[in-house]
Coordinates of N, CA and C in Angstrom, one line a residue:
M1 N 107.1 70.1 76.1 CA 107.4 71.0 77.2 C 107.1 72.7 77.2
A2 N 106.9 73.2 78.3 CA 106.3 74.4 78.0 C 107.5 75.4 78.0
R3 N 107.4 76.5 77.1 CA 108.4 77.5 76.9 C 108.7 78.2 78.3
V4 N 109.8 78.7 78.8 CA 110.2 79.2 79.7 C 110.6 80.7 79.4
A5 N 110.2 81.6 80.6 CA 110.4 83.0 80.5 C 111.2 83.4 81.7
M6 N 112.4 84.1 81.5 CA 113.1 84.6 82.9 C 112.9 86.2 83.1
V7 N 112.4 86.4 84.2 CA 111.9 87.8 84.4 C 112.6 88.6 85.4
T8 N 112.9 90.2 85.3 CA 113.3 90.5 86.4 C 112.4 91.8 86.6
G9 N 112.8 92.2 87.7 CA 111.9 93.7 88.0 C 110.3 93.4 88.2
A10 N 110.0 92.2 88.7 CA 108.3 91.6 88.6 C 108.0 91.7 90.0
A11 N 108.4 92.5 90.9 CA 108.1 92.5 92.4 C 106.5 93.1 92.5
H12 N 106.2 94.1 91.5 CA 104.9 94.7 91.9 C 104.7 95.5 90.2
G13 N 103.5 96.2 90.3 CA 103.4 97.1 89.4 C 102.9 96.0 88.1
I14 N 103.6 96.9 87.0 CA 103.3 96.5 85.5 C 104.3 95.0 85.1
G15 N 105.3 95.1 85.9 CA 106.5 93.9 85.9 C 105.6 92.6 86.3
A16 N 105.0 92.8 87.3 CA 104.2 91.7 88.0 C 103.3 91.3 87.2
D17 N 102.5 92.3 86.6 CA 101.7 91.8 85.3 C 101.9 91.4 84.2
A18 N 103.2 91.6 83.9 CA 103.8 91.0 82.6 C 103.9 89.7 82.8
S19 N 104.5 89.2 83.7 CA 104.9 87.8 84.2 C 103.6 87.0 84.4
V20 N 102.7 87.6 84.9 CA 101.4 87.0 84.9 C 101.0 86.6 83.8
R21 N 101.0 87.6 82.9 CA 100.3 87.7 81.2 C 101.2 86.2 80.8
L22 N 102.6 86.3 80.8 CA 103.2 85.2 80.1 C 102.4 84.1 80.6
A23 N 102.6 83.8 81.9 CA 101.9 82.7 82.6 C 100.8 82.3 81.5
E24 N 99.8 83.2 81.8 CA 98.2 82.8 81.1 C 98.6 82.6 79.6
H25 N 99.7 82.8 79.1 CA 99.6 82.3 77.7 C 100.7 81.1 77.3
G26 N 101.2 80.3 78.5 CA 101.3 79.3 78.3 C 102.9 78.7 78.9
M27 N 103.6 79.9 79.4 CA 105.1 79.9 80.0 C 105.3 79.8 81.2
D28 N 105.8 79.1 81.4 CA 106.7 79.0 82.9 C 107.6 80.0 83.1
V29 N 107.6 80.3 84.4 CA 108.1 81.6 84.5 C 109.4 81.7 86.0
A30 N 110.3 82.1 85.6 CA 111.4 82.5 86.7 C 111.3 83.8 87.0
V31 N 111.4 84.1 88.4 CA 111.4 85.6 88.5 C 112.8 85.6 89.7
L32 N 113.4 86.6 88.8 CA 114.7 86.8 89.4 C 114.6 88.1 90.4
G33 N 115.1 88.2 91.7 CA 115.1 89.6 92.3 C 115.7 89.1 93.5
A34 N 116.0 90.5 94.2 CA 116.9 90.5 95.7 C 116.3 90.2 96.7
D35 N 114.7 90.2 96.5 CA 114.1 90.3 97.7 C 112.9 89.2 97.5
E36 N 112.9 88.1 98.1 CA 111.8 86.8 97.9 C 110.5 87.6 98.5
A37 N 110.4 88.0 99.4 CA 109.0 88.2 100.1 C 108.7 89.5 99.1
A38 N 109.5 90.1 98.5 CA 108.7 91.3 98.0 C 108.0 90.7 96.8
H39 N 108.6 89.4 96.2 CA 108.0 88.8 94.9 C 106.9 87.6 95.2
A40 N 106.5 87.9 96.6 CA 105.8 86.7 96.7 C 104.4 86.8 96.1
D41 N 103.6 87.8 95.8 CA 102.6 88.0 95.5 C 102.5 87.7 94.2
T42 N 103.6 87.9 93.4 CA 103.8 88.2 92.1 C 103.7 86.3 92.0
V43 N 104.5 85.6 92.7 CA 104.9 84.1 92.4 C 103.6 83.4 92.8
R44 N 102.8 84.0 93.5 CA 101.6 83.6 93.9 C 100.6 83.6 92.8
R45 N 100.4 84.5 92.0 CA 99.6 84.9 91.1 C 100.0 84.2 89.8
I46 N 101.3 83.7 89.6 CA 101.7 83.0 88.3 C 101.4 81.8 88.7
T47 N 101.7 81.4 89.9 CA 101.1 79.6 90.3 C 99.8 79.5 90.2
E48 N 98.9 80.7 90.6 CA 97.5 80.2 90.4 C 97.1 80.1 88.7
T49 N 97.9 80.4 87.8 CA 97.3 80.5 86.4 C 97.5 79.0 86.1
G50 N 98.3 77.9 86.9 CA 98.7 76.7 86.7 C 99.9 76.7 85.9
R51 N 100.7 77.4 86.0 CA 102.1 77.1 85.2 C 103.1 77.0 86.6
R52 N 104.0 76.7 86.3 CA 105.2 76.3 87.2 C 105.7 77.8 87.4
C53 N 106.3 78.3 88.6 CA 107.1 79.3 88.7 C 108.0 79.2 89.7
V54 N 109.0 79.8 89.8 CA 110.2 79.7 90.8 C 111.1 81.0 90.9
F55 N 110.9 81.4 92.2 CA 111.8 82.5 92.4 C 113.1 82.2 92.7
V56 N 114.0 82.8 92.1 CA 115.5 82.9 92.3 C 116.3 84.1 92.9
T57 N 116.7 83.9 93.8 CA 117.2 85.3 94.7 C 118.6 85.4 93.6
A58 N 118.7 87.0 93.2 CA 119.8 87.1 92.3 C 120.0 88.9 92.3
D59 N 121.2 89.3 92.3 CA 121.6 90.8 91.9 C 121.9 90.6 90.5
V60 N 120.5 91.2 89.9 CA 121.0 91.0 88.3 C 121.8 92.0 87.4
A61 N 122.7 92.9 88.3 CA 123.7 93.5 88.0 C 125.1 93.1 88.0
D62 N 125.1 91.9 89.0 CA 126.4 91.0 89.2 C 126.4 89.8 88.2
A63 N 127.5 89.5 87.3 CA 127.5 88.8 86.7 C 127.5 87.3 87.0
G64 N 128.4 87.1 88.2 CA 128.3 86.0 89.1 C 127.1 85.4 89.4
S65 N 126.3 86.2 89.9 CA 124.9 85.9 90.6 C 124.2 85.6 89.5
V66 N 124.2 86.3 88.3 CA 123.2 86.1 87.2 C 123.4 84.6 86.7
D67 N 124.8 84.4 86.6 CA 125.3 82.8 86.1 C 124.4 82.2 86.9
R68 N 124.7 82.3 88.1 CA 124.3 81.0 89.2 C 122.7 81.0 89.2
A69 N 122.0 82.0 88.7 CA 120.5 81.9 89.1 C 120.1 81.3 87.4
L70 N 120.8 81.6 86.4 CA 120.7 81.0 85.4 C 120.7 79.5 85.4
A71 N 121.7 79.0 86.3 CA 122.0 77.5 86.4 C 120.9 77.0 86.9
R72 N 120.5 77.8 88.1 CA 119.1 77.0 88.7 C 117.9 76.8 88.0
V73 N 117.7 78.1 87.1 CA 116.6 77.9 86.0 C 116.7 76.9 85.2
H74 N 117.7 76.7 84.7 CA 117.7 75.6 83.9 C 117.6 74.3 84.7
S75 N 117.7 74.2 85.8 CA 117.8 72.9 86.5 C 116.4 72.9 86.8
E76 N 115.6 73.7 87.2 CA 114.4 73.5 87.6 C 113.1 73.7 86.8
L77 N 113.3 74.5 85.9 CA 112.3 74.6 84.6 C 112.7 74.5 83.2
G78 N 114.0 74.9 83.0 CA 114.8 74.6 81.7 C 115.5 75.9 81.4
D79 N 115.7 76.0 80.0 CA 116.6 76.9 79.5 C 115.4 78.1 79.2
P80 N 115.6 79.3 79.5 CA 114.8 80.4 79.3 C 114.6 80.7 77.7
E81 N 113.5 80.6 77.2 CA 113.3 81.0 75.8 C 113.0 83.0 75.8
L82 N 112.7 83.1 77.0 CA 112.5 84.7 76.8 C 112.9 85.3 78.0
L83 N 113.8 86.4 77.6 CA 114.2 87.2 78.9 C 113.4 88.5 78.9
L84 N 112.6 88.8 79.8 CA 111.8 89.9 80.2 C 112.7 90.9 81.2
T85 N 113.4 91.9 81.0 CA 113.9 92.8 82.0 C 112.7 93.9 82.3
C86 N 112.2 94.4 83.5 CA 111.6 95.6 83.6 C 112.1 96.6 84.2
V87 N 112.3 97.5 83.5 CA 113.0 98.7 84.1 C 112.3 99.8 84.4
G88 N 112.1 100.2 85.7 CA 111.4 101.2 86.1 C 112.1 102.8 86.3
A89 N 111.2 103.7 86.5 CA 112.0 105.2 86.7 C 112.4 105.1 88.1
V90 N 113.7 106.2 88.0 CA 114.4 106.2 89.5 C 114.5 107.6 89.5
D91 N 114.0 108.3 90.5 CA 114.0 109.8 90.5 C 114.9 110.1 91.6
R92 N 116.1 110.7 91.7 CA 116.9 111.1 92.4 C 117.1 112.7 92.7
G93 N 116.1 113.5 92.3 CA 116.2 114.8 92.3 C 116.8 115.8 91.5
P94 N 116.7 116.9 91.5 CA 117.3 117.8 90.4 C 118.9 117.6 90.1
L95 N 119.2 117.6 89.0 CA 120.4 117.6 88.3 C 121.5 118.0 89.4
G96 N 121.4 119.4 89.5 CA 122.3 119.8 90.4 C 122.6 119.7 91.9
E97 N 121.4 118.7 91.9 CA 121.8 117.8 93.6 C 122.0 116.6 93.5
L98 N 122.3 115.8 92.2 CA 122.8 114.4 91.9 C 123.9 114.4 92.7
S99 N 124.1 113.4 93.2 CA 125.5 112.8 93.7 C 126.0 111.8 92.5
D100 N 127.1 111.7 92.6 CA 127.6 110.3 91.5 C 126.9 108.9 91.9
Q101 N 126.4 108.9 93.1 CA 126.0 107.6 93.5 C 124.7 107.5 92.8
D102 N 123.8 108.5 93.0 CA 122.7 108.8 92.6 C 122.7 108.6 90.8
W103 N 123.3 109.1 90.3 CA 123.7 108.9 89.1 C 123.4 107.4 88.4
A104 N 124.7 106.8 89.5 CA 124.9 105.4 88.9 C 123.6 104.7 89.1
E105 N 122.9 104.8 90.5 CA 121.6 104.2 90.8 C 120.6 104.4 89.4
A106 N 120.5 105.6 89.4 CA 119.4 106.2 88.3 C 119.6 105.3 86.9
V107 N 121.0 105.5 86.5 CA 121.1 105.3 85.0 C 121.8 103.9 85.0
G108 N 123.3 104.1 85.6 CA 123.8 103.1 85.5 C 123.5 101.3 85.7
E109 N 123.1 101.3 87.1 CA 122.4 99.9 87.5 C 121.3 99.5 86.5
P110 N 120.3 100.2 86.2 CA 119.4 99.7 85.3 C 119.7 99.3 84.0
L111 N 120.7 99.7 83.3 CA 121.4 99.6 81.9 C 122.2 98.2 82.2
R112 N 123.0 98.0 83.5 CA 124.0 97.4 83.6 C 123.2 95.9 83.7
G113 N 122.0 96.0 84.4 CA 121.1 94.9 84.5 C 120.7 94.2 83.6
V114 N 120.3 95.3 82.5 CA 119.7 94.6 81.0 C 121.0 93.9 80.5
F115 N 122.3 94.5 80.6 CA 123.1 94.0 79.8 C 123.7 92.6 80.4
V116 N 123.8 92.4 81.7 CA 124.4 91.2 82.1 C 123.3 90.1 81.8
T117 N 122.1 90.5 82.2 CA 120.7 89.3 82.0 C 120.9 88.9 80.3
S118 N 120.8 90.1 79.7 CA 121.1 89.6 78.1 C 122.0 88.9 77.6
R119 N 123.4 89.1 78.4 CA 124.5 88.3 78.0 C 124.5 86.8 78.1
A120 N 124.2 86.9 79.7 CA 124.0 85.4 80.0 C 123.2 84.4 79.5
V121 N 121.8 85.0 78.8 CA 120.8 84.1 78.2 C 121.4 83.8 76.6
V122 N 122.7 84.3 76.0 CA 122.7 84.4 74.7 C 122.8 83.1 74.4
D123 N 123.9 82.4 75.0 CA 124.4 80.8 74.9 C 123.3 79.8 74.9
P124 N 122.5 79.8 75.7 CA 121.3 78.9 75.7 C 120.4 79.3 74.8
M125 N 120.0 80.3 74.5 CA 119.2 80.8 73.6 C 119.9 80.1 72.1
I126 N 121.0 80.4 71.8 CA 121.4 79.8 70.6 C 121.9 78.6 70.5
K127 N 122.1 77.8 71.6 CA 122.0 76.4 71.7 C 120.8 75.6 71.3
N128 N 119.2 76.2 71.8 CA 118.1 75.9 71.6 C 117.6 76.4 70.1
G129 N 118.3 77.3 69.4 CA 117.7 77.6 68.1 C 116.8 79.0 68.2
G130 N 117.2 79.9 69.2 CA 116.5 80.9 69.1 C 115.6 81.5 70.4
G131 N 115.2 82.8 70.8 CA 114.8 83.4 71.8 C 114.0 84.6 71.4
R132 N 113.7 85.1 72.5 CA 113.6 86.5 72.7 C 114.0 87.3 74.0
I133 N 114.8 88.6 73.6 CA 115.2 89.7 74.6 C 114.2 90.9 74.5
L134 N 113.8 91.0 75.8 CA 112.6 92.2 75.8 C 112.4 92.8 76.8
A135 N 112.6 94.3 76.8 CA 112.8 95.2 77.6 C 111.6 95.8 78.0
L136 N 111.1 95.9 79.2 CA 110.1 96.8 79.3 C 110.2 97.8 80.3
A137 N 110.0 98.9 79.7 CA 110.4 100.3 80.1 C 109.4 101.3 80.6
D138 N 109.7 101.9 81.9 CA 108.8 103.0 82.4 C 110.1 104.3 82.4
V139 N 110.5 104.8 81.3 CA 111.5 105.7 81.8 C 111.2 106.8 80.9
A140 N 110.0 107.0 80.3 CA 109.8 108.4 79.5 C 110.1 109.8 80.4
G141 N 110.5 110.7 79.7 CA 110.8 111.7 80.6 C 109.5 112.8 80.8
G142 N 109.0 113.3 79.7 CA 108.0 114.3 79.6 C 108.1 115.4 80.7
D143 N 107.1 115.4 81.9 CA 107.1 116.7 82.7 C 107.6 116.3 84.1
R144 N 108.2 114.9 84.2 CA 108.6 114.5 85.5 C 110.1 114.9 85.9
P145 N 110.1 115.1 87.4 CA 111.3 115.6 87.7 C 112.7 114.8 87.0
A146 N 112.4 113.5 87.0 CA 113.4 112.9 86.5 C 113.8 112.6 85.0
A147 N 113.1 113.7 84.4 CA 113.1 113.4 82.7 C 114.5 113.1 82.2
A148 N 115.4 113.9 82.5 CA 117.0 113.9 82.0 C 117.3 112.3 82.1
R149 N 117.3 111.9 83.6 CA 117.8 110.6 83.7 C 117.1 109.4 83.1
N150 N 115.7 109.4 83.0 CA 114.6 108.6 82.3 C 115.2 108.5 80.8
S151 N 115.5 109.7 80.3 CA 115.6 109.8 78.7 C 117.1 109.1 78.4
V152 N 118.0 109.2 79.5 CA 119.3 108.5 79.2 C 118.9 107.1 79.3
V153 N 118.3 106.4 80.0 CA 118.0 104.9 80.3 C 117.3 104.6 78.8
E154 N 116.3 105.5 78.6 CA 115.4 104.6 77.3 C 116.5 104.8 76.3
T155 N 117.1 105.8 76.1 CA 118.1 105.8 75.0 C 119.0 104.9 74.9
G156 N 119.6 104.6 76.0 CA 120.6 103.5 76.4 C 119.7 102.1 76.1
L157 N 118.5 101.8 76.2 CA 118.2 100.5 75.8 C 117.9 100.3 74.6
A158 N 117.4 101.4 73.7 CA 117.1 101.5 72.4 C 118.3 101.3 71.7
G159 N 119.5 101.8 72.1 CA 120.7 101.6 71.5 C 121.2 100.0 71.6
F160 N 121.0 99.6 72.8 CA 121.5 98.4 73.1 C 120.7 97.2 72.6
V161 N 119.3 97.4 72.1 CA 118.7 96.5 71.4 C 119.1 96.5 69.9
R162 N 119.1 97.3 69.6 CA 119.2 97.5 68.2 C 120.5 97.2 67.8
T163 N 121.7 97.1 68.8 CA 122.9 96.5 68.3 C 122.9 95.4 68.5
I164 N 122.1 94.6 69.3 CA 122.4 93.0 69.8 C 121.4 92.6 68.8
A165 N 120.1 92.9 68.4 CA 119.6 92.6 67.2 C 120.1 92.3 66.2
K166 N 121.1 93.1 65.6 CA 121.6 92.9 64.3 C 122.8 91.5 64.7
E167 N 123.4 91.5 65.8 CA 124.4 90.6 65.9 C 123.7 89.2 66.1
L168 N 122.3 89.2 66.8 CA 122.0 88.3 67.2 C 121.1 87.5 66.2
W169 N 120.5 88.2 65.0 CA 119.4 88.0 64.3 C 119.9 86.3 63.6
P170 N 121.1 86.3 63.1 CA 121.1 85.0 62.5 C 120.8 83.6 63.2
F171 N 120.9 83.9 64.7 CA 120.7 82.7 65.5 C 119.1 82.7 65.8
G172 N 118.2 83.4 65.1 CA 116.8 83.4 65.7 C 116.4 84.1 66.6
I173 N 117.5 85.0 67.4 CA 117.1 85.8 68.7 C 116.4 87.2 68.3
T174 N 115.4 87.5 68.6 CA 114.9 89.2 68.5 C 115.4 89.7 70.0
A175 N 115.2 91.1 69.9 CA 115.5 91.9 70.8 C 114.7 93.1 70.8
N176 N 113.9 93.7 71.8 CA 113.1 94.8 71.6 C 112.8 95.5 72.7
V177 N 112.4 96.6 72.9 CA 112.1 97.3 73.8 C 110.5 98.2 74.0
V178 N 109.6 97.7 75.3 CA 108.2 98.5 74.9 C 108.5 99.6 76.1
A179 N 108.3 101.0 75.4 CA 108.2 102.1 76.2 C 107.1 103.0 76.1
P180 N 106.9 103.8 76.8 CA 105.5 104.7 76.9 C 106.0 105.9 75.8
E181 N 104.9 106.5 75.6 CA 105.2 107.7 74.7 C 105.8 108.9 75.7
P182 N 106.5 109.9 75.2 CA 107.0 110.7 76.1 C 106.6 111.5 77.1
A183 N 105.1 111.5 76.8 CA 104.4 111.9 78.1 C 104.5 111.2 79.3
G184 N 105.0 110.0 79.2 CA 105.1 109.0 80.5 C 104.3 108.6 81.0
T185 N 104.4 107.6 82.3 CA 103.4 107.3 82.8 C 103.9 106.5 84.2
D186 N 103.3 105.6 84.8 CA 103.5 105.5 86.2 C 103.6 103.5 86.2
L187 N 104.8 103.1 86.5 CA 105.1 101.8 86.5 C 104.2 101.0 87.8
T188 N 103.9 101.9 88.5 CA 103.2 101.2 89.9 C 101.6 101.1 89.5
A189 N 101.0 101.8 88.3 CA 99.7 101.7 88.0 C 99.4 100.4 87.1
T190 N 98.7 99.4 87.8 CA 98.7 97.9 87.3 C 97.2 98.0 86.4
A191 N 97.5 97.2 85.2 CA 96.6 97.1 84.2 C 95.5 96.2 85.1
T192 N 95.9 95.1 85.7 CA 94.9 94.1 86.4 C 93.9 95.0 87.5
A193 N 94.5 96.3 88.1 CA 94.2 97.1 89.2 C 93.0 98.2 88.5
G194 N 92.8 98.0 87.0 CA 92.3 99.2 86.5 C 93.0 100.5 86.5
G195 N 94.2 100.1 86.2 CA 95.5 101.4 86.4 C 95.5 101.8 84.9
S196 N 96.6 102.6 84.6 CA 96.9 103.2 83.3 C 96.6 102.4 81.9
A197 N 96.3 103.1 81.0 CA 96.3 102.8 79.7 C 97.5 102.2 79.2
Y198 N 98.6 102.9 79.6 CA 100.1 102.7 79.0 C 100.1 100.8 79.9
A199 N 100.0 100.6 80.9 CA 99.9 99.4 81.4 C 99.4 98.4 80.4
A200 N 98.0 98.6 80.0 CA 97.0 97.8 79.5 C 97.9 97.3 78.1
G201 N 98.2 98.7 77.6 CA 98.7 98.3 76.1 C 99.9 97.6 76.0
A202 N 100.7 98.0 77.0 CA 102.1 97.6 77.3 C 102.4 96.0 77.4
L203 N 101.2 95.3 78.3 CA 101.1 94.2 78.6 C 100.6 93.3 76.9
D204 N 99.8 93.9 76.1 CA 99.6 93.3 74.8 C 101.0 93.3 74.1
A205 N 101.7 94.3 74.2 CA 102.9 94.2 73.0 C 104.0 93.4 73.7
V206 N 104.1 93.3 75.1 CA 104.9 92.4 75.6 C 104.3 90.7 75.0
R207 N 103.2 90.3 75.2 CA 102.5 89.0 74.9 C 102.8 88.9 73.2
F208 N 102.7 90.1 72.7 CA 102.7 89.9 70.9 C 104.4 89.5 70.9
L209 N 105.2 90.5 71.1 CA 106.8 90.1 70.8 C 107.0 88.8 71.5
A210 N 106.5 88.2 72.6 CA 107.1 87.0 73.0 C 106.6 86.0 72.1
G211 N 105.8 86.0 71.4 CA 104.9 84.9 70.6 C 105.7 84.6 69.3
A212 N 105.3 83.5 68.7 CA 105.9 82.8 67.5 C 105.6 84.4 66.4
E213 N 104.3 85.0 66.4 CA 104.2 85.9 65.4 C 105.1 87.2 65.2
A214 N 105.7 87.2 66.3 CA 106.8 88.4 66.2 C 108.2 88.2 65.9
S215 N 108.2 86.7 65.6 CA 109.7 86.3 65.2 C 110.4 87.1 64.0
A216 N 109.8 88.0 63.2 CA 110.5 88.8 62.2 C 110.5 90.3 62.9
V217 N 110.2 90.8 64.2 CA 110.4 92.0 64.7 C 111.6 91.7 65.6
S218 N 112.3 92.8 65.3 CA 113.7 92.7 66.1 C 114.7 94.3 66.1
G219 N 114.9 94.5 66.8 CA 115.7 96.1 66.9 C 114.4 97.2 67.1
Q220 N 113.6 96.9 67.7 CA 112.3 98.1 67.6 C 112.3 98.4 69.3
I221 N 111.7 99.8 69.0 CA 111.5 100.4 70.0 C 109.7 100.5 69.9
V222 N 109.1 99.9 70.7 CA 107.3 100.0 70.4 C 107.2 101.0 71.5
H223 N 106.6 101.9 71.0 CA 105.9 103.2 72.1 C 104.5 102.9 72.1
V224 N 104.3 102.6 73.2 CA 102.6 102.4 73.7 C 102.3 103.8 74.5
A225 N 101.0 104.5 73.6 CA 100.6 105.8 73.8 C 99.8 105.6 75.3
M226 N 99.7 106.9 76.1 CA 98.9 107.1 76.9 C 97.5 107.4 76.5
T227 N 96.5 106.6 76.1 CA 95.3 106.8 75.4 C 94.3 106.7 76.5
A228 N 92.9 107.1 76.5 CA 92.0 106.9 77.4 C 91.2 106.0 77.0

């Protein structure tokens, strides 16, 4: 039976490319998101690799919604061995102009989505003898206007995976983050469309961390440089 990946943030850009890369390496893929139409191209590309793919409508920041989505993934594909959460940068303007809601959308919601989905897959991964929890981030600050918020998200992701890596290591579950160097990059620049060097390197890192050869790698922040 094929390994199963559950992916969030795969509507476009590097998240979509990462989903296809997993399918190309033999995984069936469940794509979670709020808008099925926005994910139609991703689902098509995955299906064209010959692997099974299902889109599941879910609010990844809502525990009940994620639990229902996980039940459908289990029913249609099987228990996920890999959770890949793709977290993009959100710019809501200068600090002095941010509302409480802006901050919640830029920082709170992305981190909550990673927490909720990671918590949901722990039990099935333990039951099946292990798994991979992986966040793919485009949140480096650099010179971009959203630097402060993006840095908070990246720091939050780093602390989260380092903490759960220690807790879950005895169960054969690894947790890692793939993130750009501080100079930053663009989540919408796809590797398949001849986009950024970060996109291409990040996809290679995702493939490695999802594979058996990375079974001893956990709690790491893998920084991928923007090289020519």
